[in-house]
Short mmCIF file of C-alpha atoms in Angstrom, two decimals:
data_model
loop_
_atom_site.label_atom_id
_atom_site.label_comp_id
_atom_site.label_asym_id
_atom_site.label_seq_id
_atom_site.Cartn_x
_atom_site.Cartn_y
_atom_site.Cartn_z
CA ARG A 1 23.66 -1.94 -75.55
CA ALA A 2 26.98 -1.66 -77.36
CA GLY A 3 29.18 1.45 -77.33
CA LEU A 4 32.34 2.53 -79.11
CA GLY A 5 34.55 5.62 -78.96
CA PRO A 6 36.09 8.05 -78.99
CA PHE A 7 37.80 7.68 -82.35
CA GLU A 8 39.10 9.75 -85.25
CA VAL A 9 39.00 9.38 -89.04
CA ARG A 10 41.48 11.20 -91.26
CA TYR A 11 40.97 11.73 -95.00
CA ALA A 12 43.78 11.29 -97.50
CA VAL A 13 42.92 14.63 -99.13
CA GLY A 14 43.08 16.43 -95.78
CA GLY A 15 40.65 17.04 -92.95
CA GLY A 16 38.86 14.38 -90.99
CA MET A 17 36.15 13.54 -88.47
CA GLN A 18 36.14 12.95 -84.72
CA ILE A 19 33.36 11.14 -82.85
CA ASP A 20 33.11 10.94 -79.07
CA GLU A 21 30.76 7.96 -78.94
CA VAL A 22 28.72 5.56 -81.07
CA ALA A 23 26.04 3.52 -79.33
CA VAL A 24 23.55 0.87 -80.52
CA GLU A 25 20.65 -0.62 -78.59
CA GLU A 26 18.11 -3.39 -79.19
CA VAL A 27 19.35 -4.87 -82.45
CA ALA A 28 17.42 -7.82 -83.90
CA ILE A 29 17.19 -9.66 -87.23
CA ARG A 30 14.20 -11.24 -88.98
CA PRO A 31 15.59 -14.36 -90.73
CA SER A 32 12.64 -14.47 -93.13
CA LYS A 33 13.67 -11.07 -94.49
CA LEU A 34 17.43 -11.26 -94.04
CA SER A 35 18.37 -14.67 -95.41
CA THR A 36 21.71 -15.74 -96.86
CA GLY A 37 20.06 -16.18 -100.25
CA LYS A 38 18.86 -12.57 -100.30
CA LEU A 39 22.28 -11.28 -99.29
CA LEU A 40 23.84 -13.28 -102.12
CA ALA A 41 21.22 -11.95 -104.52
CA LEU A 42 22.08 -8.41 -103.47
CA ALA A 43 25.78 -9.03 -104.08
CA GLU A 44 25.02 -10.59 -107.45
CA ASN A 45 22.81 -7.70 -108.60
CA THR A 46 25.21 -4.98 -107.44
CA PRO A 47 26.76 -3.54 -110.61
CA ARG A 48 30.50 -3.49 -111.14
CA THR A 49 32.27 -0.20 -110.50
CA ASP A 50 33.66 -0.05 -114.04
CA SER A 51 30.24 -0.01 -115.75
CA PRO A 52 27.01 1.95 -115.09
CA PRO A 53 24.07 -0.13 -113.79
CA THR A 54 21.23 -1.03 -116.09
CA PRO A 55 17.68 -0.04 -115.04
CA ASP A 56 16.93 -3.68 -114.22
CA GLN A 57 20.03 -3.92 -112.03
CA SER A 58 19.12 -0.70 -110.20
CA ARG A 59 15.59 -1.92 -109.52
CA ALA A 60 16.85 -5.29 -108.31
CA VAL A 61 19.39 -3.71 -105.94
CA LEU A 62 16.88 -1.25 -104.50
CA GLU A 63 14.35 -4.05 -103.96
CA GLN A 64 16.94 -6.15 -102.12
CA VAL A 65 18.04 -3.19 -99.98
CA ALA A 66 14.38 -2.48 -99.13
CA ALA A 67 14.04 -6.09 -97.98
CA LEU A 68 17.20 -5.70 -95.87
CA TYR A 69 15.69 -2.75 -93.99
CA GLU A 70 12.56 -4.82 -93.32
CA GLY A 71 14.75 -7.57 -91.88
CA ILE A 72 16.57 -5.39 -89.33
CA ARG A 73 15.23 -3.96 -86.09
CA ILE A 74 17.20 -1.25 -84.25
CA GLY A 75 15.89 0.41 -81.12
CA LYS A 76 18.55 3.14 -81.12
CA PHE A 77 21.63 4.09 -83.09
CA GLU A 78 23.34 7.22 -81.81
CA MET A 79 26.50 9.18 -82.58
CA ARG A 80 27.55 11.88 -80.10
CA GLY A 81 30.10 14.66 -80.30
CA LEU A 82 30.88 14.85 -84.04
CA ARG A 83 33.46 17.30 -85.36
CA VAL A 84 33.97 17.39 -89.14
CA ARG A 85 36.83 19.22 -90.91
CA MET A 86 36.64 18.99 -94.70
CA SER A 87 38.29 22.26 -95.76
CA PRO A 88 38.63 25.81 -94.45
CA GLU A 89 35.12 26.49 -95.81
CA VAL A 90 33.44 23.24 -94.66
CA ASN A 91 33.76 22.77 -90.92
CA PHE A 92 30.98 21.98 -88.47
CA ASN A 93 30.28 20.42 -85.10
CA LEU A 94 27.31 18.19 -84.35
CA GLY A 95 26.19 17.42 -80.84
CA GLY A 96 24.38 14.25 -81.85
CA LEU A 97 22.88 12.22 -84.68
CA TRP A 98 20.49 9.36 -84.09
CA LEU A 99 18.10 6.86 -85.61
CA HIS A 100 15.32 5.63 -83.33
CA GLY A 101 12.84 2.84 -83.90
CA LEU A 102 13.80 1.12 -87.16
CA GLU A 103 11.35 -1.74 -87.65
CA ASN A 104 9.65 -3.33 -90.68
CA GLY A 105 11.38 -0.83 -92.95
CA ARG A 106 9.97 2.21 -91.09
CA LEU A 107 12.17 4.61 -89.13
CA ALA A 108 10.37 6.32 -86.26
CA GLU A 109 12.85 9.20 -86.11
CA PHE A 110 16.02 10.46 -87.76
CA ALA A 111 17.47 13.54 -86.06
CA MET A 112 20.49 15.82 -85.83
CA GLN A 113 21.02 17.96 -82.76
CA GLY A 114 23.31 20.81 -81.77
CA MET A 115 24.91 21.67 -85.12
CA GLU A 116 27.27 24.65 -85.43
CA GLY A 117 28.92 25.73 -88.67
CA LYS A 118 29.00 28.43 -91.34
CA SER A 119 26.87 29.23 -94.38
CA PRO A 120 28.35 29.56 -97.93
CA ARG A 121 28.58 33.31 -97.20
CA ASN A 122 30.67 32.55 -94.11
CA GLU A 123 27.82 33.50 -91.77
CA PRO A 124 27.60 31.56 -88.48
CA VAL A 125 24.80 28.99 -88.45
CA ARG A 126 23.39 27.14 -85.43
CA LEU A 127 20.75 24.42 -85.48
CA GLY A 128 19.20 23.05 -82.32
CA LEU A 129 17.32 20.15 -83.93
CA PHE A 130 16.40 18.77 -87.34
CA ALA A 131 14.17 15.68 -87.34
CA LEU A 132 12.30 13.50 -89.81
CA ARG A 133 9.58 11.31 -88.30
CA GLY A 134 7.80 8.25 -89.62
CA LEU A 135 10.11 7.68 -92.61
CA ARG A 136 9.13 4.54 -94.55
CA ILE A 137 12.55 3.66 -95.92
CA SER A 138 11.65 0.39 -97.63
CA ASP A 139 8.64 1.88 -99.40
CA LEU A 140 10.76 4.87 -100.46
CA LEU A 141 13.34 2.56 -102.03
CA ARG A 142 10.69 0.54 -103.85
CA ARG A 143 8.97 3.61 -105.23
CA THR A 144 12.32 5.01 -106.29
CA ALA A 145 13.00 1.76 -108.13
CA ARG A 146 9.62 1.95 -109.83
CA LEU A 147 10.11 5.58 -110.89
CA ALA A 148 13.61 4.79 -112.18
CA GLY A 149 12.09 2.31 -114.60
CA GLU A 150 9.63 4.80 -116.06
CA GLN A 151 10.75 6.62 -119.18
CA SER A 152 8.36 9.55 -118.87
CA LYS A 153 8.42 12.36 -116.33
CA PRO A 154 6.78 11.37 -113.00
CA SER A 155 3.10 12.28 -112.86
CA PRO A 156 1.57 14.57 -110.19
CA ASP A 157 0.00 11.46 -108.68
CA ALA A 158 3.46 9.93 -108.20
CA ALA A 159 4.66 13.08 -106.45
CA ILE A 160 1.64 13.12 -104.12
CA GLU A 161 2.20 9.45 -103.30
CA MET A 162 5.51 10.47 -101.73
CA LEU A 163 3.60 12.18 -98.90
CA TRP A 164 2.72 8.74 -97.56
CA LEU A 165 6.42 7.96 -97.05
CA LEU A 166 6.96 10.58 -94.32
CA GLU A 167 4.82 11.61 -91.35
CA GLY A 168 6.46 14.80 -90.16
CA ILE A 169 9.35 17.30 -90.10
CA GLU A 170 10.62 19.40 -87.22
CA VAL A 171 13.26 22.14 -86.98
CA ARG A 172 14.13 23.94 -83.75
CA ASP A 173 16.45 26.84 -82.96
CA LEU A 174 17.86 27.50 -86.42
CA HIS A 175 19.91 30.68 -86.20
CA VAL A 176 21.75 32.44 -89.02
CA ALA A 177 23.76 35.58 -88.25
CA LEU A 178 23.13 37.88 -91.19
CA GLN A 179 25.95 40.23 -92.15
CA ASP A 180 23.73 43.09 -93.35
CA THR A 181 21.46 43.38 -90.30
CA ARG A 182 21.75 44.20 -86.64
CA GLN A 183 20.61 40.73 -85.61
CA GLY A 184 20.30 37.27 -87.07
CA PHE A 185 17.40 35.35 -88.53
CA ARG A 186 16.01 32.69 -86.22
CA VAL A 187 13.50 29.87 -86.64
CA GLU A 188 12.57 29.00 -83.08
CA GLN A 189 10.24 26.23 -84.18
CA PHE A 190 9.05 24.69 -87.45
CA ARG A 191 6.81 21.65 -87.23
CA LEU A 192 4.77 20.05 -90.01
CA SER A 193 2.97 16.72 -89.81
CA TRP A 194 0.21 14.97 -91.74
CA GLY A 195 -1.72 11.72 -91.67
CA LYS A 196 -5.11 9.95 -91.75
CA PHE A 197 -4.82 9.32 -95.46
CA VAL A 198 -7.86 9.00 -97.67
CA GLY A 199 -6.40 7.24 -100.65
CA GLN A 200 -3.22 9.20 -101.45
CA ILE A 201 -4.29 12.46 -99.75
CA PRO A 202 -3.81 13.24 -96.04
CA SER A 203 -7.01 14.39 -94.33
CA ALA A 204 -5.21 15.83 -91.29
CA VAL A 205 -2.44 18.44 -91.32
CA ARG A 206 -0.77 20.27 -88.42
CA PHE A 207 1.62 23.18 -88.93
CA THR A 208 3.47 25.49 -86.55
CA VAL A 209 6.24 27.98 -87.27
CA LYS A 210 7.75 30.63 -85.01
CA THR A 211 10.39 32.99 -86.38
CA THR A 212 12.33 36.05 -85.27
CA LEU A 213 13.47 38.56 -87.87
CA PRO A 214 15.47 41.78 -87.48
CA THR A 215 13.17 44.80 -87.63
CA ASP A 216 15.36 46.56 -90.19
CA LEU A 217 15.06 43.55 -92.53
CA THR A 218 11.30 43.10 -92.09
CA ASP A 219 10.45 46.79 -92.20
CA MET A 220 11.20 47.08 -95.93
CA LYS A 221 7.79 45.47 -96.59
CA PHE A 222 5.85 47.64 -94.11
CA GLY A 223 6.87 51.16 -95.07
CA GLY A 224 8.69 51.95 -91.85
CA VAL A 225 5.83 51.04 -89.49
CA LEU A 226 7.89 48.49 -87.55
CA SER A 227 10.74 50.91 -86.91
CA ASP A 228 8.33 53.02 -84.86
CA THR A 229 7.91 50.18 -82.34
CA GLY A 230 11.45 50.58 -81.02
CA PHE A 231 12.04 46.81 -81.03
CA ALA A 232 15.19 45.39 -82.64
CA SER A 233 13.42 42.23 -83.81
CA ILE A 234 9.92 40.97 -84.61
CA THR A 235 8.77 37.52 -83.50
CA THR A 236 5.82 35.88 -85.29
CA ARG A 237 4.01 32.59 -84.84
CA LEU A 238 1.73 30.93 -87.39
CA GLU A 239 -0.22 27.81 -86.55
CA PHE A 240 -3.06 25.84 -88.09
CA ASN A 241 -4.72 22.47 -87.73
CA ILE A 242 -6.82 20.99 -90.56
CA ALA A 243 -8.90 17.90 -89.90
CA TRP A 244 -11.65 16.05 -91.79
CA ASP A 245 -14.43 14.25 -89.91
CA GLU A 246 -15.82 11.54 -92.19
CA THR A 247 -18.90 10.92 -90.05
CA ALA A 248 -19.90 14.60 -90.00
CA GLN A 249 -18.54 15.23 -93.53
CA THR A 250 -16.86 18.36 -92.14
CA LEU A 251 -13.45 19.87 -92.85
CA SER A 252 -12.37 22.08 -89.95
CA ILE A 253 -9.57 24.62 -89.63
CA SER A 254 -9.13 25.14 -85.91
CA PRO A 255 -7.25 27.06 -84.91
CA LEU A 256 -5.75 29.30 -87.56
CA LEU A 257 -3.49 31.47 -85.45
CA LEU A 258 -1.21 34.38 -86.32
CA GLU A 259 0.64 36.06 -83.47
CA VAL A 260 3.08 38.96 -83.74
CA ASP A 261 4.82 39.85 -80.49
CA HIS A 262 4.10 43.36 -79.22
CA ALA A 263 1.52 43.81 -81.98
CA PHE A 264 -1.52 41.51 -82.21
CA THR A 265 -2.93 38.00 -82.21
CA VAL A 266 -5.53 36.78 -84.71
CA ALA A 267 -7.23 33.44 -84.08
CA ALA A 268 -9.81 32.01 -86.46
CA GLU A 269 -11.99 28.89 -86.57
CA PHE A 270 -13.74 27.83 -89.75
CA ALA A 271 -15.57 24.79 -91.05
CA LEU A 272 -16.64 23.52 -94.46
CA ARG A 273 -19.67 21.22 -94.42
CA ASN A 274 -20.76 18.47 -96.78
CA VAL A 275 -17.19 17.57 -97.74
CA PRO A 276 -17.40 14.03 -99.18
CA ARG A 277 -14.72 11.37 -99.24
CA SER A 278 -14.46 11.87 -103.00
CA ALA A 279 -12.92 15.30 -102.37
CA PHE A 280 -9.61 13.63 -101.47
CA THR A 281 -8.43 12.78 -104.95
CA THR A 282 -5.86 13.82 -107.53
CA ASP A 283 -8.49 13.57 -110.26
CA GLN A 284 -9.28 17.20 -111.13
CA ALA A 285 -12.73 16.45 -112.50
CA ALA A 286 -13.73 14.52 -109.37
CA ALA A 287 -12.30 17.24 -107.12
CA LYS A 288 -14.27 19.97 -108.96
CA ALA A 289 -17.46 17.91 -108.66
CA ALA A 290 -16.86 17.56 -104.91
CA ILE A 291 -16.31 21.31 -104.51
CA GLU A 292 -19.80 21.88 -105.92
CA GLN A 293 -21.15 20.16 -102.78
CA TYR A 294 -19.18 22.17 -100.21
CA GLU A 295 -21.17 24.39 -97.85
CA ALA A 296 -19.81 27.22 -95.73
CA GLY A 297 -19.97 26.65 -92.00
CA PRO A 298 -19.64 29.08 -89.10
CA LEU A 299 -16.63 31.39 -88.86
CA GLN A 300 -15.19 33.02 -85.76
CA ILE A 301 -12.34 35.55 -85.77
CA VAL A 302 -10.79 36.93 -82.59
CA VAL A 303 -8.32 39.83 -82.78
CA ARG A 304 -6.38 40.80 -79.65
CA ASP A 305 -4.44 44.04 -79.65
CA ALA A 306 -0.97 43.86 -78.09
CA GLY A 307 0.40 47.18 -79.30
CA ALA A 308 -0.54 47.25 -83.00
CA VAL A 309 -3.24 49.92 -82.57
CA ARG A 310 -0.85 52.24 -80.73
CA THR A 311 1.86 51.70 -83.37
CA ALA A 312 -0.53 52.21 -86.29
CA LEU A 313 -1.94 55.41 -84.77
CA ALA A 314 1.56 56.78 -84.14
CA HIS A 315 2.63 56.02 -87.71
CA TYR A 316 -0.56 57.54 -89.17
CA ALA A 317 -0.11 60.66 -87.02
CA LYS A 318 3.51 60.99 -88.08
CA ASN A 319 2.66 60.81 -91.80
CA LYS A 320 -0.27 63.24 -91.45
CA ASN A 321 1.59 65.62 -89.10
CA LEU A 322 -1.10 65.14 -86.44
CA SER A 323 -1.13 64.32 -82.77
CA VAL A 324 -2.05 60.75 -81.82
CA ASP A 325 -5.43 61.88 -80.44
CA GLN A 326 -6.17 63.76 -83.66
CA ALA A 327 -5.20 60.71 -85.70
CA ARG A 328 -7.48 58.49 -83.60
CA ARG A 329 -10.45 60.86 -84.04
CA GLU A 330 -9.86 61.09 -87.80
CA ILE A 331 -9.75 57.30 -88.23
CA ILE A 332 -12.84 56.82 -86.04
CA GLU A 333 -14.76 59.37 -88.13
CA SER A 334 -13.80 57.46 -91.28
CA VAL A 335 -14.96 54.15 -89.77
CA ASN A 336 -18.28 55.68 -88.65
CA GLU A 337 -18.90 57.22 -92.07
CA LEU A 338 -18.14 53.93 -93.84
CA GLY A 339 -20.44 52.13 -91.40
CA ARG A 340 -23.32 54.55 -92.07
CA VAL A 341 -23.00 54.18 -95.83
CA SER A 342 -22.68 50.37 -95.75
CA ALA A 343 -25.57 49.98 -93.26
CA GLN A 344 -27.98 51.30 -95.89
CA ASN A 345 -27.59 47.99 -97.72
CA ASN A 346 -26.92 45.80 -94.71
CA PRO A 347 -27.96 47.05 -91.23
CA GLN A 348 -25.65 44.51 -89.57
CA ILE A 349 -22.63 46.55 -90.69
CA ALA A 350 -23.51 49.21 -88.12
CA SER A 351 -22.75 46.89 -85.18
CA LEU A 352 -19.45 45.91 -86.78
CA ALA A 353 -18.46 49.58 -87.18
CA GLN A 354 -19.35 50.27 -83.53
CA ALA A 355 -17.26 47.32 -82.32
CA LEU A 356 -14.33 48.46 -84.48
CA VAL A 357 -14.52 51.99 -83.06
CA ARG A 358 -14.43 50.62 -79.49
CA PHE A 359 -11.43 48.48 -80.49
CA ILE A 360 -9.56 51.58 -81.73
CA GLU A 361 -10.50 53.53 -78.61
CA THR A 362 -9.38 50.84 -76.13
CA PRO A 363 -5.70 49.81 -76.08
CA GLY A 364 -5.24 46.07 -75.53
CA ALA A 365 -8.85 45.28 -76.40
CA THR A 366 -10.18 42.10 -78.01
CA LEU A 367 -12.47 42.18 -81.05
CA THR A 368 -14.61 39.09 -81.69
CA LEU A 369 -16.51 38.52 -84.93
CA ARG A 370 -18.86 35.54 -85.41
CA LEU A 371 -20.45 34.75 -88.77
CA THR A 372 -23.24 32.20 -89.20
CA PRO A 373 -24.53 31.26 -92.68
CA LYS A 374 -28.12 32.20 -93.46
CA GLY A 375 -29.37 28.74 -94.37
CA THR A 376 -27.33 26.82 -96.92
CA VAL A 377 -24.46 28.82 -98.41
CA LYS A 378 -22.55 26.95 -101.09
CA PHE A 379 -18.82 27.49 -100.83
CA LYS A 380 -18.58 28.07 -104.58
CA GLN A 381 -21.31 30.71 -104.33
CA LEU A 382 -19.35 32.41 -101.54
CA ILE A 383 -16.17 32.56 -103.63
CA GLU A 384 -17.97 33.81 -106.73
CA SER A 385 -19.78 36.52 -104.73
CA GLY A 386 -16.54 37.60 -103.13
CA ASN A 387 -14.83 37.96 -106.50
CA ALA A 388 -17.70 39.79 -108.20
CA GLN A 389 -19.05 41.93 -105.36
CA PRO A 390 -17.23 41.59 -102.00
CA ALA A 391 -19.87 43.61 -100.12
CA ALA A 392 -22.50 41.05 -101.12
CA VAL A 393 -20.77 38.38 -99.03
CA ALA A 394 -22.00 40.03 -95.83
CA THR A 395 -25.62 39.47 -96.90
CA LEU A 396 -25.07 35.69 -96.84
CA PHE A 397 -24.31 35.63 -93.10
CA ASP A 398 -25.71 36.70 -89.77
CA PHE A 399 -22.91 38.10 -87.73
CA GLU A 400 -22.17 39.34 -84.25
CA ALA A 401 -19.35 41.73 -83.40
CA LYS A 402 -18.24 42.79 -79.94
CA THR A 403 -15.23 44.36 -78.28
CA ALA A 404 -14.06 43.52 -74.78
CA PRO A 405 -11.33 45.30 -72.77
#
């Protein structure tokens, strides 16, 4: 392990940078990739500063730099305690910046931690962590070189290929103090990762985001409902996990979760059956042919009340000039009437209406809905039925609805 610091850099135009410590661990070189001949070739191909590089020169330089990254192994490279002063408008502090696990041209992690600064509108900004994971630097350079040599606009296939160059992104504790609201906007967690590629397309995706927004900013889209909660901010979490099982030919979404603090949680699990390997393609004709084979699998939706029913009833009562009990009775009557009418075409609707009434009557209750396809239900058929006649979709499934306290 080698360490250096603290030190300071001053710019001729004003401002500068201070760093408390720079540390490097586990540095190694692969002679087969980092030879004297390749270094000389890089120097020879580097264009002169007084003339723009030709496309051939750019490709040659990028190829040599890609080979350099494959020839260097670094366990850790870290910079701690950075303070940058560029101008009165560009000043920020950074707790740390690091590169971990550079080997064979792939960087396991690039991250920045503990950043404090200001936005272009002079609003304070804090960032707990920003990280890129699984970055294939050498492959990125080579693909950049290849694209630079193409005269036409990059194709959609070329853009999708870029997914293979990165495995994940994470952001934690991003906070922006907004001038026009009582509180700031906060991203507590943002995490997106993908992998298990089938050709150029990932067959597994994981996503999580948790945010906190001021109620007065969010409420503009909800007609004043959120203001009735009495909370200064609203915290939401969205999460989903998509995975394809080649053996079972099944694409699963489990869970699909939406949680709003002091309001509700919705969790869903869904599966598509008979999803072939040929579905993972950028060829539109092949993708459409694969969709023809998709079959709907079971669906489960669980809704847990955490205050949303109480808030909705209070808002409805306020708009109708009713008491909360009167509002509840009026809504329940509407649900029962809709259930009676719909049950004439599909008797199963009656049990759903009963479960929904119990959910409205019981604060903090949990409503569970399970749908099972009646035989083989083609996914395309399901979509077409939903677009033409939404009520007809219910006839394609057996379903069970229940409410628990």
